[in-house]
CSV table of C-alpha atoms and ligand atoms in Angstrom, one decimal:
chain,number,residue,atom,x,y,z
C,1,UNK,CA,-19.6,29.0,-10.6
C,2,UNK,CA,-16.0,28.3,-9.9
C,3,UNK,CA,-15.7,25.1,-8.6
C,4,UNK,CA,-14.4,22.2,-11.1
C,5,UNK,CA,-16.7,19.4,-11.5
C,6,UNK,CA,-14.0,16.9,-10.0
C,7,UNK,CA,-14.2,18.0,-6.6
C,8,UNK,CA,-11.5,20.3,-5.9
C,9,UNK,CA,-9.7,17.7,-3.1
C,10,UNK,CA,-6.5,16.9,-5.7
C,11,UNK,CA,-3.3,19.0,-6.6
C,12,UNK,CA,-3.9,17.6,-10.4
C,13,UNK,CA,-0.7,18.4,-12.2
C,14,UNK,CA,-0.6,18.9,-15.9
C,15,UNK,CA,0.2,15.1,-17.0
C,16,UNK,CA,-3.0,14.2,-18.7
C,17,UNK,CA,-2.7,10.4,-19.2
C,18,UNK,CA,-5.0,8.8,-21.8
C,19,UNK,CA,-2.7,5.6,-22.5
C,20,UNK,CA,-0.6,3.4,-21.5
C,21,UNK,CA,2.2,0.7,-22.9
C,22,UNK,CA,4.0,-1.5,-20.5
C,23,UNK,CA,5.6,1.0,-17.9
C,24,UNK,CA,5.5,3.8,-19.9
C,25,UNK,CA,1.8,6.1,-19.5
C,26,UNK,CA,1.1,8.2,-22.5
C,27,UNK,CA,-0.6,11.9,-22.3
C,28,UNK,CA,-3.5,13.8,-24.0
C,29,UNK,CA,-0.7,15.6,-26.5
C,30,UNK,CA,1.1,12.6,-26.9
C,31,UNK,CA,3.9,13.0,-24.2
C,32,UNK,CA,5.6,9.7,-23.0
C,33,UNK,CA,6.3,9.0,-19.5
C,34,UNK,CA,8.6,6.4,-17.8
C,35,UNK,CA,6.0,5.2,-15.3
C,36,UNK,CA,7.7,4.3,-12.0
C,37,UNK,CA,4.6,5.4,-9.6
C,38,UNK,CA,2.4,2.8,-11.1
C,39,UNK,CA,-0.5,4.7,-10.1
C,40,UNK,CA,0.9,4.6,-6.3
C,41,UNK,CA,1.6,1.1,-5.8
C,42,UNK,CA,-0.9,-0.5,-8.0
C,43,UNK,CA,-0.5,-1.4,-11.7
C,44,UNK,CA,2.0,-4.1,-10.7
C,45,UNK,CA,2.0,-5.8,-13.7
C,46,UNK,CA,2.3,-2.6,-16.2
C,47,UNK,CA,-0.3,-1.0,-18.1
C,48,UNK,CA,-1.2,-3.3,-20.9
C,49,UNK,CA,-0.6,-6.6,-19.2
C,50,UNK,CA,-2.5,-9.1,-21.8
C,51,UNK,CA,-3.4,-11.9,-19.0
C,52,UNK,CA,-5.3,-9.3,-16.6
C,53,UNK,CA,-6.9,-7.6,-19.9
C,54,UNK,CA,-8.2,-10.9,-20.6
C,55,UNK,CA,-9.2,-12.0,-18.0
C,56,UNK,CA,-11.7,-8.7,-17.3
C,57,UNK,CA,-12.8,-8.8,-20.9
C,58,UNK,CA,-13.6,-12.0,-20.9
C,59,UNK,CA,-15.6,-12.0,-17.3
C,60,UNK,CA,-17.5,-8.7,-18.3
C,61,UNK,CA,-18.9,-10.6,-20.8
C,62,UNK,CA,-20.0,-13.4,-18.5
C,63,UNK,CA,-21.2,-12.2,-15.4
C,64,UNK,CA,-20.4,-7.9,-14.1
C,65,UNK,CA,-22.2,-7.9,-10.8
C,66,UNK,CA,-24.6,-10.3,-8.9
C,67,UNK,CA,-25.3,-9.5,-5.2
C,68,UNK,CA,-23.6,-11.4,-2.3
C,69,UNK,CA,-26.9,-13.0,-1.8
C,70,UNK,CA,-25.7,-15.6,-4.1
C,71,UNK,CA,-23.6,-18.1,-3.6
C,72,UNK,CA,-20.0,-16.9,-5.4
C,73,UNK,CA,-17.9,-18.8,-7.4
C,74,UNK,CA,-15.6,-16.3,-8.4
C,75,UNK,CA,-15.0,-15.3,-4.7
C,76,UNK,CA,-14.3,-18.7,-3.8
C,77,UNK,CA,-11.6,-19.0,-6.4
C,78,UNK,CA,-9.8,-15.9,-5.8
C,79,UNK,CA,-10.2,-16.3,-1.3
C,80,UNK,CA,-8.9,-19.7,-1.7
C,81,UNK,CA,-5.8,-18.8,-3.7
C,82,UNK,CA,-5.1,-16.0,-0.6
C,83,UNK,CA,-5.9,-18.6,2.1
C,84,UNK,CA,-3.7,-20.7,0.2
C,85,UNK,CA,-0.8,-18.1,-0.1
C,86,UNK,CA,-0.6,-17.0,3.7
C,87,UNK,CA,-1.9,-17.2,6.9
C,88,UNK,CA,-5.1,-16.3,6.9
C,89,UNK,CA,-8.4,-18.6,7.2
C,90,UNK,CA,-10.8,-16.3,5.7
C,91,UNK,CA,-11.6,-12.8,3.6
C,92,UNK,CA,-13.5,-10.2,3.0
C,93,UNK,CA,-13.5,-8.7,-0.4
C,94,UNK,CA,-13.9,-4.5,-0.7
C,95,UNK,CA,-13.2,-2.2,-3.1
C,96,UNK,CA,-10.8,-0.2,-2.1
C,97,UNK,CA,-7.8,0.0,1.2
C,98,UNK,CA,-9.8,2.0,3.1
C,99,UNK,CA,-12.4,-0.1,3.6
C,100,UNK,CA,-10.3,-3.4,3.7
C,101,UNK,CA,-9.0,-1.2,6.8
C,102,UNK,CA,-12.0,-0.7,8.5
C,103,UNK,CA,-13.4,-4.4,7.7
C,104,UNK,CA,-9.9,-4.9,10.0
C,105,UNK,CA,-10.8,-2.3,12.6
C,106,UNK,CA,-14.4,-3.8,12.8
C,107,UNK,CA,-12.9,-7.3,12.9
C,108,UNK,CA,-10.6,-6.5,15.5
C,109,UNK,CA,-12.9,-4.9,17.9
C,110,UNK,CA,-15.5,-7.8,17.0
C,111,UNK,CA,-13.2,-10.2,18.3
C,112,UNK,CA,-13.6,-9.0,21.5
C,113,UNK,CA,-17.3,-7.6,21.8
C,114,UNK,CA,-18.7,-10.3,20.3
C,115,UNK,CA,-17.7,-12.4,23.3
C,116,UNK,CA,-19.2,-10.1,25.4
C,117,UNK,CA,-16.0,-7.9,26.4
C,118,UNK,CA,-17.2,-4.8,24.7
C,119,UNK,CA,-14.4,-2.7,26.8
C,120,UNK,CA,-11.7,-3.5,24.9
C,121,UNK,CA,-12.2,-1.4,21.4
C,122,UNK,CA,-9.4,0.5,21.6
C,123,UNK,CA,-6.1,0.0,18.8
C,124,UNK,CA,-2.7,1.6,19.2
C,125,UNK,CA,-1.7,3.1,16.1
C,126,UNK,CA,1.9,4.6,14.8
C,127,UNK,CA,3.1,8.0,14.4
C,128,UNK,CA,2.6,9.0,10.1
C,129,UNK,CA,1.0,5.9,9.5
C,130,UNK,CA,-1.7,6.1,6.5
C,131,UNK,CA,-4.6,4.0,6.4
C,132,UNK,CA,-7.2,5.6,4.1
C,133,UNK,CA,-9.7,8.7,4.2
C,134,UNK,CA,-12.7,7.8,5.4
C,135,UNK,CA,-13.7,8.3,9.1
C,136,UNK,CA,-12.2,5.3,11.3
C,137,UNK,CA,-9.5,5.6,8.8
C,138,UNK,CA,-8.1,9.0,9.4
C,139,UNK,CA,-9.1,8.7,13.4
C,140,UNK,CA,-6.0,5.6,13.4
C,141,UNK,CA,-3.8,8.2,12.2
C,142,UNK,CA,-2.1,10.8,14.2
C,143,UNK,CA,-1.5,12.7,10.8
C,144,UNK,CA,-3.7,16.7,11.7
C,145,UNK,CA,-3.7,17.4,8.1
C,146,UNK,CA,-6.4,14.5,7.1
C,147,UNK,CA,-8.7,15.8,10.1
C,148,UNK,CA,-8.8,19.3,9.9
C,149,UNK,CA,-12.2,20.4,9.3
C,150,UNK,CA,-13.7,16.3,10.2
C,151,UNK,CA,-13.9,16.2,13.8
C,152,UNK,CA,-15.1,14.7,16.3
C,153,UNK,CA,-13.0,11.7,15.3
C,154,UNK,CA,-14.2,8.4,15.7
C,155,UNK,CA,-12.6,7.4,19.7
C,156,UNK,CA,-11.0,3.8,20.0
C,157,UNK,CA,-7.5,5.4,18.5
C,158,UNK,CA,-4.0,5.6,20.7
C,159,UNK,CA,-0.9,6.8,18.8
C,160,UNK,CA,2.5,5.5,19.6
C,161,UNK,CA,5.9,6.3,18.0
C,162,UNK,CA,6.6,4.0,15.0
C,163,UNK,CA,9.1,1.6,15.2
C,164,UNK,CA,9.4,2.5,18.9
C,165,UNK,CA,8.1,-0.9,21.4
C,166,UNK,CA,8.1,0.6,24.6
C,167,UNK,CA,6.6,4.1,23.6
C,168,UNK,CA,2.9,1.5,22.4
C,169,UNK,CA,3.4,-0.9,25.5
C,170,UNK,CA,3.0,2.3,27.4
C,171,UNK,CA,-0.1,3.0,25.8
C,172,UNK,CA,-1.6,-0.6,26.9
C,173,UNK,CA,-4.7,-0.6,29.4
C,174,UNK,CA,-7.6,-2.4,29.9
C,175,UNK,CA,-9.8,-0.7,26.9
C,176,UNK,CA,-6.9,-2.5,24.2
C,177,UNK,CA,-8.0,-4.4,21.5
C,178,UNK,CA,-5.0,-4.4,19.7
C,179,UNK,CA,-2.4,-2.8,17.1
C,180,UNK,CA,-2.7,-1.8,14.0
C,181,UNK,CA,0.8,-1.0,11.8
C,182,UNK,CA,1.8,-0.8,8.1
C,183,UNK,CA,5.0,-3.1,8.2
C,184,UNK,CA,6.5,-0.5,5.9
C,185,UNK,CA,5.3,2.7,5.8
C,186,UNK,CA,4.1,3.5,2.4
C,187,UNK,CA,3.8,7.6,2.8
C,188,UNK,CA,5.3,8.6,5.6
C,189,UNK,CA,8.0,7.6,3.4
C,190,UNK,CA,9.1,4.2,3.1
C,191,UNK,CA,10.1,3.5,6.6
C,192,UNK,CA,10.1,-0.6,7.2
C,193,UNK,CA,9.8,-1.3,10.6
C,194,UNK,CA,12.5,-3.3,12.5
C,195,UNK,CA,12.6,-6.7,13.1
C,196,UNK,CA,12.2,-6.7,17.3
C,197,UNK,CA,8.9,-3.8,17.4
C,198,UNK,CA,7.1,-6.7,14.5
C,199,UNK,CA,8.0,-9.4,16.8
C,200,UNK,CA,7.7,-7.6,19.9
C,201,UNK,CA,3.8,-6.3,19.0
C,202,UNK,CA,3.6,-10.0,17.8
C,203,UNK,CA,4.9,-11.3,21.3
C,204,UNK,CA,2.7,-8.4,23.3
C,205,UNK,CA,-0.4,-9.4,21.1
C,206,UNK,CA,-0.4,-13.2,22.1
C,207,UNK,CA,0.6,-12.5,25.8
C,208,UNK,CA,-2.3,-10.1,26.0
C,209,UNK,CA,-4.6,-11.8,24.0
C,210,UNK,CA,-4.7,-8.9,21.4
C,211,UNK,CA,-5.5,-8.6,17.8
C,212,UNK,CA,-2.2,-7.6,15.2
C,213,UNK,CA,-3.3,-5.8,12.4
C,214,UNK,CA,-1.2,-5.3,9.8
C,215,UNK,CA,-2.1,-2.5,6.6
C,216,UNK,CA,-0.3,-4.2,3.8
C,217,UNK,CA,-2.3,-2.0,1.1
C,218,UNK,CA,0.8,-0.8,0.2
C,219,UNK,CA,3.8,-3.2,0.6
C,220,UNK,CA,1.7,-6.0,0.2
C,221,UNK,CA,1.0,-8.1,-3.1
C,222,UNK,CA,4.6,-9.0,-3.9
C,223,UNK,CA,5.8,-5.3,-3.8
C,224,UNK,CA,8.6,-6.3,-1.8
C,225,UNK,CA,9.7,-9.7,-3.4
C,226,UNK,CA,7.2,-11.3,-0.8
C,227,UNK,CA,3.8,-11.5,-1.3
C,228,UNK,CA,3.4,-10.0,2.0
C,229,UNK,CA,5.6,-8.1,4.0
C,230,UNK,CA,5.2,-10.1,7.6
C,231,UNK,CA,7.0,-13.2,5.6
C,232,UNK,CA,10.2,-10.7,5.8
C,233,UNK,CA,9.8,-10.8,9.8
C,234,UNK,CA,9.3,-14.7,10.2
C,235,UNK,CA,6.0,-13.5,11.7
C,236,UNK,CA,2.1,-13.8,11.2
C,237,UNK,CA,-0.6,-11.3,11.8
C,238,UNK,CA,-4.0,-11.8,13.0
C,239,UNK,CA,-6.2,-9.7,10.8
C,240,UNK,CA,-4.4,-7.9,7.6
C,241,UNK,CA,-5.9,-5.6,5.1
C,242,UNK,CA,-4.4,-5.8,1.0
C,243,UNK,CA,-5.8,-3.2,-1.8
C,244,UNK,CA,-3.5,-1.0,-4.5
C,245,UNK,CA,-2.0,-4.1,-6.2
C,246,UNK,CA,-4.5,-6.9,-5.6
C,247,UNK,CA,-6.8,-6.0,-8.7
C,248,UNK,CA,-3.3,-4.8,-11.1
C,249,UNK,CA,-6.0,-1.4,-11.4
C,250,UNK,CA,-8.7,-3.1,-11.2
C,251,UNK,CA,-10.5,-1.2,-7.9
C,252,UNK,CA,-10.3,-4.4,-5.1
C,253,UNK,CA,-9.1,-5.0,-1.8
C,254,UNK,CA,-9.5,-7.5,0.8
C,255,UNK,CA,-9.7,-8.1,4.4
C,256,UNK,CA,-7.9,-11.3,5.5
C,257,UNK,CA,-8.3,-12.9,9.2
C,258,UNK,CA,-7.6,-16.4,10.9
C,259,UNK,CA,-10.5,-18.1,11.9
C,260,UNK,CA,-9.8,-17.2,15.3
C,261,UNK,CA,-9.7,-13.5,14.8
C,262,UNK,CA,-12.9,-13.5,12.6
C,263,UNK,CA,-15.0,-15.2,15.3
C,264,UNK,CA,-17.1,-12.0,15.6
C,265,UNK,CA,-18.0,-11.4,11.6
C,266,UNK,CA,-20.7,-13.4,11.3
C,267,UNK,CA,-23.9,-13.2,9.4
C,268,UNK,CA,-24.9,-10.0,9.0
C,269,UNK,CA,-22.1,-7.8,11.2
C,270,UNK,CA,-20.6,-6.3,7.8
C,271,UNK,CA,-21.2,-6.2,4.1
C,272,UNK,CA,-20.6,-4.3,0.5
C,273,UNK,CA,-22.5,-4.2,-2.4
C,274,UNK,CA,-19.9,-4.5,-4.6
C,275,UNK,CA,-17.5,-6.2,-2.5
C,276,UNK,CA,-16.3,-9.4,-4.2
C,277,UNK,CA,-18.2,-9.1,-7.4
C,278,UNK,CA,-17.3,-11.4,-10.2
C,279,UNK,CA,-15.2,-8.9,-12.5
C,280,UNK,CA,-12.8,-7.7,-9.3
C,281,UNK,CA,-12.8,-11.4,-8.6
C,282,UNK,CA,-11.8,-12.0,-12.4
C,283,UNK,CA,-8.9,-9.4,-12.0
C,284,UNK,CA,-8.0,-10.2,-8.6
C,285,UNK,CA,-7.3,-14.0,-10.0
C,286,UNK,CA,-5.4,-13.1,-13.1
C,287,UNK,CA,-3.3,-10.7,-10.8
C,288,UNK,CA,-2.7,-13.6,-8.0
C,289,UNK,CA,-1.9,-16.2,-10.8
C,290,UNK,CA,0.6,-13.8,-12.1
C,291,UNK,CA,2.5,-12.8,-8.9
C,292,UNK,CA,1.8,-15.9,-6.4
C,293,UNK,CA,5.0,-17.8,-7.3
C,294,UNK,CA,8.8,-18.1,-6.7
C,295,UNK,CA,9.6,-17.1,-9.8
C,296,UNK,CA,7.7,-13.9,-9.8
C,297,UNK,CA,8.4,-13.2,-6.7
C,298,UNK,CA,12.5,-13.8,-7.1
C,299,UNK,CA,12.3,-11.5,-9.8
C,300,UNK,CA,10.9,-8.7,-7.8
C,301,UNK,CA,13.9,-9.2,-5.3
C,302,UNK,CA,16.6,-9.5,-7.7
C,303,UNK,CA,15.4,-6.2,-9.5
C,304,UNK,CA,14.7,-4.7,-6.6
C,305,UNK,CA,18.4,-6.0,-5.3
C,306,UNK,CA,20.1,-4.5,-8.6
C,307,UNK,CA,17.4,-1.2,-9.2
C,308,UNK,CA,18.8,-0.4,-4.8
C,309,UNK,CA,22.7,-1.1,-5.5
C,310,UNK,CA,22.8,1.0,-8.7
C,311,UNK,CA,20.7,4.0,-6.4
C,312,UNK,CA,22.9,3.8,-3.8
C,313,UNK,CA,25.8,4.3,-6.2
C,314,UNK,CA,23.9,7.0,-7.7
C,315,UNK,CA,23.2,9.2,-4.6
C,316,UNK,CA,27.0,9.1,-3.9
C,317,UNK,CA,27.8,11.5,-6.8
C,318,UNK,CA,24.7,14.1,-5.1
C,319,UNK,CA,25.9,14.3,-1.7
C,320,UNK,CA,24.3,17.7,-1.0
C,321,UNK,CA,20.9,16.5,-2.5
C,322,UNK,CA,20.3,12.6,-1.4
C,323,UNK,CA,20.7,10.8,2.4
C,324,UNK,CA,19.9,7.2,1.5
C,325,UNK,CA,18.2,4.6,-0.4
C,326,UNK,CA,15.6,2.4,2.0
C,327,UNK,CA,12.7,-0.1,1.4
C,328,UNK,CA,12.3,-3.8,0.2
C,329,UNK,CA,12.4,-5.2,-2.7
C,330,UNK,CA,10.6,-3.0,-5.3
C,331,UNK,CA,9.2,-0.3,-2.7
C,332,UNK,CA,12.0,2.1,-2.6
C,333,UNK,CA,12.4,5.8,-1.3
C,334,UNK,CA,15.4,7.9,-1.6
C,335,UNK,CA,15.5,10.4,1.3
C,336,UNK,CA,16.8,13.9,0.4
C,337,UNK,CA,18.7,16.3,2.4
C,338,UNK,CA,15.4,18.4,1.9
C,339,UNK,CA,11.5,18.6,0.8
C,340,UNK,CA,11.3,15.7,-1.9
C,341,UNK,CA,8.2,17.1,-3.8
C,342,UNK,CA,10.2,19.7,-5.8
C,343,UNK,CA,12.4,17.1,-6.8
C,344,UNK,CA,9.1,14.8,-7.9
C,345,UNK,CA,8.2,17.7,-10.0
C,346,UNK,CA,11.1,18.5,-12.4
C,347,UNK,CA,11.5,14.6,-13.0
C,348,UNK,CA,7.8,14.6,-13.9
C,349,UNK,CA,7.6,18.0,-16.0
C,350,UNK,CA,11.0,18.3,-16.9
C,351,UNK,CA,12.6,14.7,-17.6
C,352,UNK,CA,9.5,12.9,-17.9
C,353,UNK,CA,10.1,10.1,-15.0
C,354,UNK,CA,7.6,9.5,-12.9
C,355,UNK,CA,7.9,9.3,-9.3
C,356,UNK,CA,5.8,9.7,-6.0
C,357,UNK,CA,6.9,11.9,-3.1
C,358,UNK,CA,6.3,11.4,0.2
C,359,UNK,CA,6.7,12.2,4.4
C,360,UNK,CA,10.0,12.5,5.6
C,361,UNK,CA,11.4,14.1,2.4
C,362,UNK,CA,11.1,11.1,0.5
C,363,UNK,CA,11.1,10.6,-3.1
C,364,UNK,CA,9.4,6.7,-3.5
C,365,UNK,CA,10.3,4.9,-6.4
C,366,UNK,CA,8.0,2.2,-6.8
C,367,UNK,CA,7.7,0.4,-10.7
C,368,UNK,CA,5.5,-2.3,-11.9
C,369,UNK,CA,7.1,-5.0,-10.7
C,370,UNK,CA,7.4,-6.4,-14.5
C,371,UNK,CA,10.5,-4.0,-15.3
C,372,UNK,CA,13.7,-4.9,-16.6
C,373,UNK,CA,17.0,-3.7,-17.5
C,374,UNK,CA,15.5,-2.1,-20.0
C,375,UNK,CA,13.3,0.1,-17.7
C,376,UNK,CA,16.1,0.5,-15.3
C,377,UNK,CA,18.5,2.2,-17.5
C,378,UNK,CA,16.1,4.7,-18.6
C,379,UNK,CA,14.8,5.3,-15.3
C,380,UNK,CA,18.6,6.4,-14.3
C,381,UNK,CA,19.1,8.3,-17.5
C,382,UNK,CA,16.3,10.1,-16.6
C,383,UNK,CA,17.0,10.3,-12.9
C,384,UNK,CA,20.8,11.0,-14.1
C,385,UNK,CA,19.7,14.3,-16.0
C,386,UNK,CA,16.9,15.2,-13.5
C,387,UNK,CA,19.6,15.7,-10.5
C,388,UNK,CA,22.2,17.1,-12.7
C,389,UNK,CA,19.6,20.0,-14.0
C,390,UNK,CA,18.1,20.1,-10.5
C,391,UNK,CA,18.4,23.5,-8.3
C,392,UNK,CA,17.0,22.9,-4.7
C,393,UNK,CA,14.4,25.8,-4.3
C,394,UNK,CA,14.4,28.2,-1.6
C,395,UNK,CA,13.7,27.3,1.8
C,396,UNK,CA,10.6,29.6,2.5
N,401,PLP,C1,-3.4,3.7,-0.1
N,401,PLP,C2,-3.4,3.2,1.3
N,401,PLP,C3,-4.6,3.0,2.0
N,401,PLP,C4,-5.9,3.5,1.4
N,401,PLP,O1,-6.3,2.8,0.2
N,401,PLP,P1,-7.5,3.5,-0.7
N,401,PLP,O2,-7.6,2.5,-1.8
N,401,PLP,O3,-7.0,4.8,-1.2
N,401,PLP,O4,-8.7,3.6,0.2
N,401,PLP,C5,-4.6,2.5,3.2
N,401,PLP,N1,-3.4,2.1,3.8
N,401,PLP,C6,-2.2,2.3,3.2
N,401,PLP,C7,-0.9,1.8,3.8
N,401,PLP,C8,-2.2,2.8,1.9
N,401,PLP,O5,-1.0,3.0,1.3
């Protein structure tokens, strides 16, 4: 036999993490790296954060799992500190992005079947959007590479040009049920949308009567100095789906919807097992209670504000390898000149900084969001070294 018992679907590199301290992880033969990937977007408050560690310890004792046949507790706690914190009325707890996603694709398409208008199920989509691997998830993105071999797709998917109003207005007809856009692209490369295509979707949603979507699994839960990303636009979605950061590595995510665009999820139209169960909600808390305030959130965009100025500076001195800095707050990507994942790997293997590459030849810098000077200096003595060593491979 020579497949791997991990199903073969990864490029595993050779880092072998078995620890890890603050924003550093730590390797099977005791190799220490400078963690700014935080497992793509997620461990936002570092690796060894005391209040989330608690928190879990403490409710795995109590109470791991009960089924959502029972009244919840928990659930209540941690949905009323989101309804709290943003627009939305109500939520829908999952496990993971991809299925906060397609709780939002259902909800959206429910809002308009379940009053009898069962034509409109279609949503536009954007050009190198991600939104998860399962079925609806990789039909609402135009990306080939996640469907080759998976076909037929799952139909009700139109894809526009990202960032680009007219190109999805042109896609409009009488089978749409709405949109359904990352606010910042997380790996086609950090690409934040502009302010008129957020509030021009907004303004075609409510003259239309359509549902705006939003897939915050990325660039939500304060990874931008907001706790959400629409705050940045002076906007408000209908439906939005949250994951990576909500559970600080604890797997959770969450579908959040006015009352208005939930009208068609009731009893019995969706579900999960172990959607919502007491230990995500026990993470999910200590992880809100953490981030959910100014001063968190401040200190997101003022490190974000100083970790931006000092890359911009930095890419000056490597004008043949680096274009520009772009993102919010602490979601960052430095575009290079060319392919960004040979550059990921000699800062991981040979300078031990970790980083996360992405679309558009973009290298995304994305810390826990509980880094300091401390963290930032050694990230650009790394980075520093990385560049100065680096030889851009052969095109091939
Ligand atoms: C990671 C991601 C997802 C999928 O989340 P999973 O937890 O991997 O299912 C969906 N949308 C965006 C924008 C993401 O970055």
């Amino acid at each position: 036999m020579s497949i791997t018992p991990l199903m073969p679907v990864y490029p595993r590199c050779g880092v072998r993490p078995v620890r890890g301290e603050h924003c550093h992880l730590i390797d099977e033969d005791g190799t220490r790296y400078l963690d700014f990937a935080s497992g793509i977007a997620v461990n936002l408050l570092g690796h060894s954060h005391e209040g989330l560690i608690k928190a879990i310890q403490q409710q795995a004792e109590t109470l791991m799992h009960v089924s959502n046949l029972y009244g919840s507790p928990q659930g209540e706690r941690l949905a009323q500190t989101l309804v709290d914190n943003t627009f939305a009325d109500t939520v829908f707890f999952t496990n993971s992005g991809a299925e906060a996603v397609e709780c939002a694709i259902k909800t959206a398409r429910a809002y308009h079947q379940h009053q009898g208008d069962a034509t409109r199920f279609e949503l536009i989509t954007f050009g190198n959007a991600f939104h998860g691997r399962t079925m609806a998830t990789i039909s609402a993105s135009n990306q080939e590479k996640m469907h080759h071999g998976f076909s037929p797709l799952l139909a009700g998917f139109k894809y526009a040009e990202f960032d680009n109003l007219e190109s999805a207005k042109a896609l409009m007809g009488p089978h749409t049920a709405g949109f359904l856009v990352e606010p910042i692209q997380g790996e086609g490369g950090i690409r934040p949308a502009s302010q008129e295509f957020m509030q021009g979707l907004r303004d075609l949603a409510d003259e239309h009567d359509l549902m705006l979507v939003l897939d915050e699994v990325q660039c939500g839960m304060a990874r931008t100095g907001k706790l959400y990303a629409y705050e940045h636009y002076g906007i408000e979605p209908d439906i939005l789906a949250t994951a990576k950061g909500i559970g600080g590595g604890f797997p959770l995510g969450a579908c959040l919807a006015t009352e208005k665009a939930a009208r068609g999820m009731v009893v019995g139209t969706h579900g999960s097992t172990y959607g919502g169960n007491p230990l995500a909600m026990a993470a999910g808390s200590a992880v809100m209670d953490a981030v959910a305030n100014e001063e968190f959130l401040s200190h997101v965009r003022e490190t974000g504000a100083r970790l931006r100025s000092r890359l911009e500076q930095f890419i000056g001195n490597y004008p043949d390898l680096f274009e520009l800095v772009r993102g919010e707050g602490l979601m960052l990507g430095i575009k290079m000149k060319a392919e960004s994942r040979p550059f990921y790997v000699h800062l991981r293997d040979n300078h031990q900084l970790l980083t996360v590459a992405a679309g558009d030849n973009t290298l995304r810098v994305l810390p826990p969001l509980v880094i300091g000077d401390a963290e930032i200096d050694e990230f650009f003595e790394k980075l520093s070294a990385g560049a100065a060593s680096y030889t851009v491979p052969d095109a091939t």
